[in-house]
Amino acid sequence: WPTANGSDGNSVFLLPNALSEAGNDSPANWRPSAHGAYSARFARAGGQGENHGSPGLVDTQMQAPFAPSPDAAWSMVILPDTQNYVKRVRDLPIFFQQTNWIKDNRDLFNIQLVMQEGDFVNNNDTDNPTSGDQTGDQQWANGRAAMSVLDGYVPYIIAAGNHDFGFTNADNRDTQLNDYFQPSQNPLNDPAQGGILKGVFQSGHLENAYYEVQGADGRDLLVFSLEFWPRQAVINWANQIAGLPQYQDHTAVLLTHSYMDQDEEYWDVTPPVSGLGSDGNDGIEMWNELVRFNGNFEMTFNGHIGGDGVGFKHSVGLEGNDVYQMLIDTQFETNGGNGWLRVVEFLEDGKTVRVRTYSPFLDMSRTSPAHQFELVLSQLPMTPGDFNADGVVDNSDLAAWSDHLGLAQDARRIDGDADGYGAVDGADFLAWQRQLGPRAGSSSTPAAEAVPEPAAFATMALALAAACGLAPRRRGL
């Protein structure tokens, strides 16, 4: 079985549909055990610093095919450290498999952004690679070819990790990132062609840049991609951008290579990173001086950290904003990382985000709570009465209201609660009636075809009777 650096490789397990003598004999039915999938758990064993899964008690039910959530409005994809795919010819096809999966599933999942978390290559600039069989130039060319699959299809952002600097590993701040990637290569990135890139810290350099992305649900993202161990001047620059008035209603996102670790603590560097001087900021400092400081930050993404390669931390900023901080790094698994990627889905309710982890190489999902979970962002403005968030106030919204009449709302639902007071009642029906017909956010006249069916009038009458007796309500604090 293929091995990974410092490891004798993953343990393996047999797929549930092959639990037979004949199935057992087929190599195609064996997979590397991966914690979080088919009940496998993370384990270190053998004394070589392995980072692999133990199959444990393997599920006997095959996973359902990986498909978009039916209530998702759009999604973005996170690519963990890609360094071990590009450093070896044997594993490079898996990187192509990831980007081709994104391209092929762009419309199905409504993928509107790809973010790579740094350590794009294993060695930035050397003819004698520390591992693998590709020089620094070859590694960058390999990665460029894999990402070019997305040009013209999906915008992407690449963070600069420690291995993307210097000769082999952060020997200095020189990087070939800008030699192999320019905004003009992907029109969806290129600001001259209306792309998402809006500004850079240093002209001609993408190590520190910010982007604007408008999701299909109307959520505006302000994404910062910051260099490994960012300098103080970079943090100050990012603070200035995040504080601009035009971004106060955006959801700010930090993409950087190293920020938090697998123990749900911030990355803490003492002493300074060799070769990069003493001016850098670790995870604790980035939280205190940038993320915590700005009320529009809601999410962070990073890689870099081994162990089980996964982490999650929920914190609250100075303005009371919830900030969800996520780590995924699969580079220490076999096959360069086993092809894992994350799909981050923004749901139609305008606030819930569902995070899922999938490998097109293995065609497996990681379904444990560490790899599949939900979080709640700031609520997007909603047209009163558009209970199903489809942009039109019509009879389907009345059905949603009727189904939830008299119920207190779950924190992650908006069906039937037009005024946001946490209960579904007659006042919500009146809000629906006032908005009947117009497209969400428009001032058009209600459409004649939106008149309710006769069977709905009895429900309406009860609702109106309830609404007439309502006293003014106040939001709970």
XYZ file of C-alpha atoms in Angstrom:
477
model
C 0.000 0.000 0.000
C 1.349 3.496 -0.738
C 3.077 5.124 2.211
C 3.231 8.722 3.380
C 6.207 10.630 4.763
C 7.054 9.412 8.245
C 4.445 6.679 8.081
C 4.033 3.076 7.038
C 0.694 4.029 5.485
C -2.986 3.738 6.243
C -4.648 0.640 7.523
C -7.231 -0.638 5.059
C -10.838 -1.822 5.153
C -13.255 -3.701 2.938
C -16.273 -1.885 1.539
C -19.574 -3.077 3.042
C -20.930 -4.319 -0.279
C -17.931 -6.667 -0.604
C -18.291 -8.620 2.662
C -18.073 -11.966 0.906
C -15.323 -14.349 -0.098
C -15.437 -13.208 -3.695
C -15.676 -9.526 -2.761
C -12.783 -9.848 -0.353
C -10.550 -11.086 -3.159
C -11.038 -7.974 -5.323
C -8.455 -5.208 -4.747
C -11.010 -2.648 -6.013
C -13.097 -3.234 -2.877
C -10.389 -2.190 -0.424
C -9.928 1.412 0.747
C -7.523 3.205 3.053
C -9.311 3.562 6.367
C -10.038 7.216 7.036
C -11.200 8.503 10.390
C -14.711 9.851 10.173
C -15.772 7.453 7.403
C -17.416 4.060 7.923
C -16.851 4.322 11.701
C -13.063 4.486 11.402
C -11.247 6.437 14.103
C -7.984 8.345 14.145
C -5.049 6.406 15.604
C -1.295 6.685 15.965
C 0.526 3.360 15.990
C 3.789 1.731 15.023
C 6.183 4.334 16.396
C 6.689 6.171 13.084
C 4.351 9.083 13.723
C 1.600 7.683 11.545
C -1.413 9.793 10.758
C -3.944 7.242 9.674
C -7.309 5.796 10.509
C -8.074 2.525 12.229
C -11.128 0.827 10.735
C -12.553 -0.080 14.108
C -16.077 -1.483 13.731
C -16.753 -0.830 10.064
C -20.319 0.016 9.033
C -22.113 -2.620 6.993
C -24.226 -0.094 5.072
C -22.795 1.558 1.961
C -22.760 5.331 1.936
C -25.273 7.092 -0.254
C -23.803 8.773 -3.341
C -22.450 12.231 -2.570
C -24.986 14.801 -3.760
C -25.829 18.446 -3.017
C -28.117 19.145 -0.086
C -31.649 19.769 -1.366
C -31.883 22.967 0.705
C -28.542 24.441 -0.454
C -28.533 27.712 -2.406
C -24.849 27.582 -3.399
C -21.513 26.234 -2.250
C -17.779 26.728 -2.190
C -14.994 24.125 -2.071
C -11.971 24.019 0.238
C -8.810 22.252 -0.989
C -6.449 21.234 1.841
C -2.645 21.311 1.410
C -1.817 20.019 -2.080
C 1.968 19.760 -1.673
C 2.134 15.960 -1.694
C 0.109 15.640 -4.901
C 2.387 17.915 -6.899
C 5.707 16.612 -5.566
C 5.292 13.096 -6.986
C 4.180 11.998 -10.437
C 2.383 9.003 -8.936
C -0.069 11.102 -6.907
C -0.564 14.086 -9.237
C -3.636 12.580 -10.995
C -5.540 12.842 -7.701
C -5.162 16.644 -7.754
C -6.561 16.654 -11.293
C -9.382 14.425 -10.115
C -10.281 17.004 -7.458
C -10.382 19.957 -9.860
C -12.186 17.981 -12.548
C -14.795 16.942 -9.991
C -15.299 20.614 -9.113
C -15.651 21.575 -12.775
C -17.997 18.681 -13.562
C -20.164 19.401 -10.513
C -20.102 23.177 -10.705
C -23.709 23.482 -11.791
C -25.051 20.611 -9.693
C -23.641 22.050 -6.442
C -23.718 25.665 -7.678
C -20.012 26.002 -6.793
C -19.076 29.670 -6.858
C -15.631 29.674 -5.224
C -12.644 27.389 -4.572
C -10.129 28.151 -1.819
C -6.808 26.302 -1.475
C -5.344 26.510 2.029
C -1.626 26.882 1.288
C 1.430 24.635 0.967
C 0.428 24.497 -2.651
C 3.853 22.937 -3.324
C 6.237 21.021 -1.099
C 9.398 22.852 -2.230
C 9.186 26.336 -3.708
C 12.516 26.579 -5.510
C 14.988 23.695 -5.515
C 16.474 21.221 -7.961
C 16.934 18.705 -5.145
C 13.496 18.108 -3.596
C 13.403 17.100 0.051
C 10.954 14.353 -0.902
C 9.152 13.214 -4.002
C 10.515 13.186 -7.546
C 9.708 16.714 -8.797
C 11.810 19.875 -8.638
C 10.363 23.121 -7.344
C 9.646 24.333 -10.866
C 7.966 21.049 -11.747
C 5.820 21.158 -8.610
C 4.534 24.644 -9.454
C 3.919 23.608 -13.081
C 2.030 20.516 -11.902
C -0.178 22.571 -9.601
C -0.749 25.214 -12.226
C -1.920 22.564 -14.695
C -4.337 21.064 -12.158
C -5.866 24.421 -11.219
C -6.103 25.565 -14.846
C -8.938 23.038 -15.220
C -11.063 25.621 -13.383
C -10.115 28.653 -15.490
C -13.256 30.196 -16.904
C -15.483 27.911 -14.799
C -14.927 28.756 -11.117
C -12.915 31.530 -9.426
C -10.226 30.299 -7.039
C -7.937 31.645 -4.346
C -4.572 30.127 -3.386
C -3.033 30.847 0.013
C 0.752 30.923 0.404
C 2.042 28.401 2.952
C 5.445 27.904 4.514
C 6.530 25.451 1.791
C 5.561 28.010 -0.857
C 8.366 30.310 0.371
C 12.154 30.078 0.198
C 13.909 27.017 -1.207
C 12.322 24.126 0.634
C 10.474 25.490 3.673
C 10.162 29.198 4.583
C 13.888 29.924 4.160
C 12.851 33.454 3.104
C 9.765 35.220 1.724
C 10.547 34.604 -1.935
C 7.827 32.627 -3.718
C 7.107 31.432 -7.238
C 3.359 31.763 -6.680
C 3.229 34.920 -8.780
C 5.332 33.398 -11.562
C 2.794 30.646 -12.135
C -0.453 32.392 -11.205
C -1.704 35.717 -12.509
C -5.296 36.983 -12.272
C -5.567 37.232 -16.063
C -5.338 33.446 -16.413
C -8.834 33.024 -14.992
C -11.352 35.668 -16.123
C -13.421 34.935 -13.012
C -10.465 36.132 -10.914
C -9.288 38.969 -13.145
C -10.491 42.405 -11.966
C -10.091 43.706 -15.520
C -12.753 41.199 -16.591
C -15.079 41.670 -13.634
C -13.401 38.966 -11.540
C -13.416 38.590 -7.773
C -9.930 39.998 -7.010
C -10.311 43.518 -5.616
C -6.921 44.438 -4.185
C -3.442 43.307 -3.118
C -1.002 44.342 -0.427
C 1.867 44.552 -2.916
C 1.449 45.150 -6.620
C 1.868 41.990 -8.668
C 1.771 39.726 -5.606
C -1.085 37.410 -4.610
C 0.342 36.305 -1.247
C -1.806 38.963 0.413
C -4.999 39.864 -1.397
C -8.695 40.426 -0.851
C -11.662 39.308 -2.930
C -15.384 39.977 -3.176
C -17.753 37.080 -3.834
C -21.521 37.413 -4.109
C -23.314 34.188 -3.324
C -26.432 33.042 -5.122
C -28.443 33.798 -1.977
C -27.275 37.433 -1.958
C -24.635 36.996 0.753
C -21.589 39.140 0.020
C -18.259 37.654 1.090
C -15.083 39.635 1.705
C -12.284 37.056 1.544
C -8.757 37.797 2.759
C -5.954 35.497 1.641
C -2.923 36.189 3.863
C 0.615 34.818 3.680
C 2.039 32.259 6.096
C 2.928 34.001 9.370
C 1.754 37.397 8.006
C 3.847 40.447 8.715
C 2.492 43.221 10.910
C 2.150 45.556 7.939
C -0.054 42.938 6.274
C -2.292 42.667 9.348
C -2.577 46.465 9.491
C -3.494 46.570 5.796
C -6.155 43.876 6.201
C -7.627 45.778 9.153
C -7.962 48.895 7.022
C -9.797 46.983 4.288
C -12.092 45.116 6.698
C -13.018 48.403 8.363
C -14.097 50.179 5.184
C -17.776 51.263 5.270
C -18.638 49.368 2.079
C -17.704 46.071 3.753
C -19.576 46.394 7.027
C -22.467 44.282 5.745
C -20.206 41.682 4.113
C -19.329 38.350 5.670
C -15.561 38.575 6.106
C -13.575 35.344 5.684
C -9.917 34.694 6.519
C -8.021 32.175 4.385
C -4.493 31.582 5.639
C -2.202 28.580 5.874
C -1.730 28.331 9.632
C -4.167 29.790 12.155
C -5.555 27.089 14.474
C -4.506 23.516 15.277
C -6.166 20.142 15.770
C -6.569 20.760 19.513
C -8.962 23.640 18.800
C -6.350 26.120 19.985
C -4.769 28.968 18.048
C -1.449 28.299 16.343
C 1.228 29.628 18.705
C 4.769 30.265 17.417
C 7.677 30.660 19.829
C 10.395 31.469 18.796
C 9.851 33.247 15.415
C 9.714 31.207 12.213
C 13.244 30.679 10.959
C 14.009 32.581 7.767
C 10.981 34.886 7.953
C 12.261 37.357 10.554
C 10.608 38.359 13.799
C 7.762 40.421 12.363
C 5.183 37.664 11.792
C 1.837 36.985 13.443
C 0.733 33.554 14.631
C -2.846 32.392 15.104
C -3.327 34.010 18.499
C -2.139 37.341 17.158
C -4.252 37.112 14.003
C -7.309 36.487 16.183
C -6.592 39.338 18.582
C -5.388 41.893 16.043
C -7.590 41.185 12.995
C -10.406 38.645 13.241
C -11.645 39.441 16.747
C -11.240 43.149 16.104
C -13.663 43.390 13.144
C -17.355 42.635 13.557
C -17.818 41.428 9.970
C -15.568 38.354 10.337
C -17.587 35.132 10.534
C -15.362 32.325 9.173
C -11.699 31.304 8.912
C -10.096 28.407 7.014
C -6.585 26.966 7.343
C -4.477 23.841 6.823
C -0.839 23.120 7.847
C -1.496 21.090 11.005
C -1.072 17.296 11.179
C -2.330 14.889 13.809
C -5.868 14.055 12.789
C -5.744 17.136 10.552
C -9.106 18.525 11.589
C -10.264 21.197 14.003
C -13.136 23.552 14.748
C -13.384 26.524 17.078
C -16.288 28.871 17.736
C -15.358 32.256 19.184
C -17.101 35.596 19.672
C -15.627 38.853 18.395
C -15.545 42.216 20.123
C -18.815 43.246 18.473
C -20.591 40.054 19.530
C -20.187 38.411 16.140
C -19.899 34.626 15.982
C -16.697 33.454 14.281
C -16.336 29.846 13.094
C -12.730 28.725 12.595
C -12.001 25.538 10.665
C -8.927 23.407 10.011
C -8.538 20.568 7.546
C -5.228 19.071 6.413
C -5.004 15.594 4.873
C -1.434 15.667 3.543
C -0.210 13.012 5.987
C -2.507 10.361 4.583
C -1.467 8.017 1.805
C -1.728 8.868 -1.905
C -0.678 12.462 -1.186
C -3.825 13.089 0.864
C -6.415 10.624 -0.469
C -8.200 13.349 -2.435
C -10.255 14.835 0.410
C -11.926 18.200 -0.091
C -14.600 20.152 1.740
C -17.887 21.369 0.322
C -19.273 24.353 2.238
C -22.971 24.781 1.438
C -24.934 27.977 2.102
C -28.536 26.980 2.717
C -31.659 28.674 1.421
C -32.676 29.912 4.873
C -30.108 32.695 4.521
C -28.074 31.842 7.596
C -27.186 28.145 7.911
C -23.950 26.748 6.465
C -23.487 22.987 6.115
C -19.902 21.677 5.943
C -19.255 18.262 4.366
C -16.077 16.347 3.527
C -15.722 14.180 0.417
C -13.055 12.468 -1.686
C -13.719 12.021 -5.414
C -10.651 9.752 -5.477
C -12.108 7.338 -2.913
C -15.757 8.241 -3.605
C -16.280 8.366 0.159
C -17.665 10.927 2.593
C -16.467 11.608 6.102
C -19.678 11.738 8.072
C -18.486 12.031 11.679
C -19.337 15.259 13.572
C -15.771 16.528 13.085
C -16.174 16.382 9.309
C -19.880 17.057 8.759
C -21.571 19.821 10.717
C -23.582 23.033 10.504
C -23.022 26.581 11.683
C -25.181 29.696 11.713
C -24.029 32.966 10.150
C -25.683 36.373 10.389
C -29.180 36.239 8.927
C -29.570 37.649 5.427
C -32.395 40.157 4.984
C -35.554 38.354 3.966
C -38.677 39.556 2.202
C -41.544 39.172 4.693
C -43.737 36.305 3.600
C -41.100 34.548 1.482
C -41.055 31.635 3.906
C -39.283 29.196 1.601
C -36.663 31.782 0.486
C -37.180 31.166 -3.228
C -37.473 34.864 -4.104
C -41.244 34.788 -4.748
C -44.100 35.263 -2.288
C -46.788 32.819 -3.398
C -49.003 29.919 -2.343
C -46.064 27.682 -1.474
C -45.142 30.177 1.250
C -48.682 29.996 2.621
C -48.293 26.227 2.858
C -45.059 26.666 4.792
C -46.780 29.086 7.164
C -49.737 26.765 7.638
C -47.496 23.777 8.378
C -45.771 25.673 11.206
C -48.725 27.668 12.544
C -48.623 27.887 16.327
C -45.071 26.593 16.622
C -42.053 28.378 18.050
C -39.305 28.486 15.474
C -36.166 26.411 15.660
C -33.101 28.667 15.648
C -32.210 27.540 12.141
C -35.590 27.800 10.455
C -37.467 30.723 8.948
C -40.444 28.847 7.475
C -43.604 30.716 8.447
C -41.977 33.352 10.670
C -42.159 36.522 8.585
C -41.439 39.096 11.274
C -38.619 37.294 13.061
C -40.244 37.195 16.501
C -39.665 33.460 16.883
C -43.247 32.198 16.522
C -45.566 31.421 13.620
C -48.913 33.149 14.030
C -51.504 35.432 12.447
C -49.171 38.421 12.169
C -46.956 36.367 9.876
C -49.963 35.585 7.695
C -50.680 39.329 7.356
C -47.060 39.924 6.336
C -47.429 37.224 3.683
C -50.676 38.782 2.426
C -49.088 42.227 2.063
C -46.213 40.814 0.002
C -48.262 38.367 -2.068
C -46.989 38.186 -5.643
C -43.915 40.458 -5.864
C -40.481 39.030 -6.439
C -38.395 39.263 -3.291
C -37.005 42.761 -2.970
C -39.065 44.192 -5.849
C -41.918 46.699 -5.878
C -43.954 45.031 -8.599
C -47.716 44.614 -8.345
C -48.961 41.299 -6.900
C -49.535 38.763 -9.635
C -53.118 37.683 -10.302
C -52.130 34.017 -10.440
C -50.872 34.191 -6.839
C -54.458 34.271 -5.417
C -54.784 31.385 -2.925
C -56.798 28.280 -3.665
C -60.313 28.163 -2.104
C -59.258 25.453 0.335
C -56.868 27.912 1.969
C -59.553 30.438 2.950
C -60.604 28.603 6.106
C -57.037 28.653 7.370
C -56.744 32.326 6.489
C -59.887 33.213 8.390
C -58.556 31.574 11.524
C -55.255 33.362 11.055
C -56.902 36.754 10.643
C -58.987 36.174 13.745
C -55.842 35.358 15.674
C -54.002 38.326 14.226
C -56.706 40.823 15.155
C -56.306 40.038 18.828
C -52.555 40.351 18.899
C -50.902 42.920 21.124
C -47.651 44.544 19.960
C -44.667 42.312 20.569
C -41.057 43.060 21.368
C -37.998 41.025 20.582
C -36.438 39.155 23.444
C -32.951 40.239 24.404
